[in-house]
Amino acid sequence: MGAELRRRFDDALMPNYGTPPVAISHGSGSRVWDVDGRDYLDLIAGIAVSALGHAHPALVEAVSRQVGRLAHISNLYLHEPEVLLAERLLHLLGGTGRVFFANSGTEANEAALKLVRRHAGKGRSYVVSAWQSFHGRSMGSLALAGKPAIREAFAPFGIDVRFVPYGDSEALTEAVTPDCAALFLEPIQGEAGVVEGTVDYLRAARTRCDETGAVLVFDEVQSGIGRTGEWFHHLAVGVRPDVVTLAKGLGGGLPIAACVGLGRFGSVFAKGDHGSTFGANPVACAAALAVLDVIEQDDLLSNAKSVGAVMRDGITGIDHPLLRGVRGRGLWLAILLDGPHAVRAEGAALKAGFLVNAVQPDAVRLSPPLILTADEARSFVSALPGILSAAAPAEVG
Ligand code: PLP
């Protein structure tokens, strides 16, 4: 049945994703089943999205209740779940400000781009972003992406974006001048392979933006909402942005994103400046409220830290010619390989019953549900040497 679905997928869907290797039918907890009945431990969670795993009763209940009351109203009217969620996010972010809700990470960053342009007026002509960064695929966010392979075919973007090497405070300080409207940074770069900016680097970003009046935007689309074992990475390192963007884990699988303007940056947009028909959709807001409740009630931040440590320590303890190390925080790790073996490792993991992701040619990403158990983490650690051997080119294996 899976093979047949893949064939029909190829005929009916655009080829931009290639042909995915399996057709998933359903999930429960951290496991998913394919349409042929085979089960897998989901260590990627829809790319850092399914924070509560699959079919979590609290998410099912919240979404079912909300869809039975009011599925959509548009932003011509307001509803309670959006107000509750905005208040809750501001509380978690520990400050004042205001929230704009969107449906995906790229839209949250588009909102941030418009916000900084609105703030800058005509005077500040460019924005700064980092090489290897990823902020989404729509044209504004793509203009910010420091990955030539995904952007070049779509240029020009109509936005002057200047790129700096990630982690280089001097380059950042030079690039951000009084003519710069904003600096966009992921405090930890996800698609680059879970690459962390040091505290000093993030502080240098804050200092330079303060000196020049550029807006500091942190893209926490992937790093936020508990992924690292903290609600937000910037709070853990104590560097406050002016604007923060969120998505992915926020809805636990329902599409919702947020562009949060902190302090006075919450009041930059005037009526009519921005909007989205589906943004702040009641069902998505109800889902996000359930996600935040469960993370709090079940202390999933601690779980992400402790189970993340089991995974990380377990991988560190493996001696294998293909394995170079592991980096990351909480339940967000990159297994570093001794060469471009990640695609084969992803395939070998799938065969062994684990969903992982070749995020870079030489790095495999793990971003499992925050409910992952220590035993589930250990089951992957035990299987990893075999997976690596199966992925090894003939001369290494
Ligand atoms: N920003 C970051 C840091 C991301 O990792 C991603 C997606 O991987 C995005 C933005 C884009 O999010 P979306 O795919 O929901 O548009």
PDB file of C-alpha atoms and ligand atoms in Angstrom, residues 47 103-107 109 134-137 186 188 190-191 219-223 245 247-248 365, ligand 1:
ATOM      1  CA  ILE A  47      10.877  18.741  12.212  1.00  0.00           C
ATOM      2  CA  ASN A 103       0.406  30.165  10.565  1.00  0.00           C
ATOM      3  CA  SER A 104       4.005  29.179   9.864  1.00  0.00           C
ATOM      4  CA  GLY A 105       7.551  30.136  10.715  1.00  0.00           C
ATOM      5  CA  THR A 106       8.136  31.879   7.437  1.00  0.00           C
ATOM      6  CA  GLU A 107       5.044  34.041   7.960  1.00  0.00           C
ATOM      7  CA  ASN A 109       9.473  36.173   9.917  1.00  0.00           C
ATOM      8  CA  PHE A 134      17.321  29.556   7.665  1.00  0.00           C
ATOM      9  CA  HIS A 135      14.172  31.596   8.188  1.00  0.00           C
ATOM     10  CA  GLY A 136      11.646  30.086   5.779  1.00  0.00           C
ATOM     11  CA  ARG A 137      10.831  29.792   2.098  1.00  0.00           C
ATOM     12  CA  GLU A 186      18.740  32.279  15.151  1.00  0.00           C
ATOM     13  CA  ILE A 188      20.906  28.420  17.717  1.00  0.00           C
ATOM     14  CA  GLY A 190      18.719  24.672  13.305  1.00  0.00           C
ATOM     15  CA  GLU A 191      19.000  23.841   9.638  1.00  0.00           C
ATOM     16  CA  ASP A 219      14.192  33.626  15.193  1.00  0.00           C
ATOM     17  CA  GLU A 220      13.225  31.017  17.797  1.00  0.00           C
ATOM     18  CA  VAL A 221      10.936  29.172  15.392  1.00  0.00           C
ATOM     19  CA  GLN A 222      12.893  25.963  15.979  1.00  0.00           C
ATOM     20  CA  SER A 223      14.703  26.654  19.269  1.00  0.00           C
ATOM     21  CA  THR A 245       9.478  34.753  16.137  1.00  0.00           C
ATOM     22  CA  ALA A 247       6.220  28.518  15.321  1.00  0.00           C
ATOM     23  CA  LYS A 248       6.877  24.754  15.062  1.00  0.00           C
ATOM     24  CA  ARG A 365      19.354  15.768  13.426  1.00  0.00           C
TER      25      ARG A 365
HETATM   26  N1  PLP B   1      12.902  29.745  11.049  1.00  0.00           N
HETATM   27  C1  PLP B   1      13.607  28.687  11.470  1.00  0.00           C
HETATM   28  C2  PLP B   1      14.716  28.896  12.455  1.00  0.00           C
HETATM   29  C3  PLP B   1      13.301  27.407  11.020  1.00  0.00           C
HETATM   30  O1  PLP B   1      14.025  26.359  11.440  1.00  0.00           O
HETATM   31  C4  PLP B   1      12.254  27.247  10.091  1.00  0.00           C
HETATM   32  C5  PLP B   1      11.904  25.919   9.563  1.00  0.00           C
HETATM   33  O2  PLP B   1      12.659  24.976   9.635  1.00  0.00           O
HETATM   34  C6  PLP B   1      11.550  28.385   9.672  1.00  0.00           C
HETATM   35  C7  PLP B   1      11.886  29.618  10.181  1.00  0.00           C
HETATM   36  C8  PLP B   1      10.430  28.273   8.675  1.00  0.00           C
HETATM   37  O3  PLP B   1       9.297  27.705   9.275  1.00  0.00           O
HETATM   38  P1  PLP B   1       8.101  27.163   8.378  1.00  0.00           P
HETATM   39  O4  PLP B   1       8.604  25.969   7.638  1.00  0.00           O
HETATM   40  O5  PLP B   1       7.015  26.848   9.363  1.00  0.00           O
HETATM   41  O6  PLP B   1       7.707  28.266   7.462  1.00  0.00           O
END
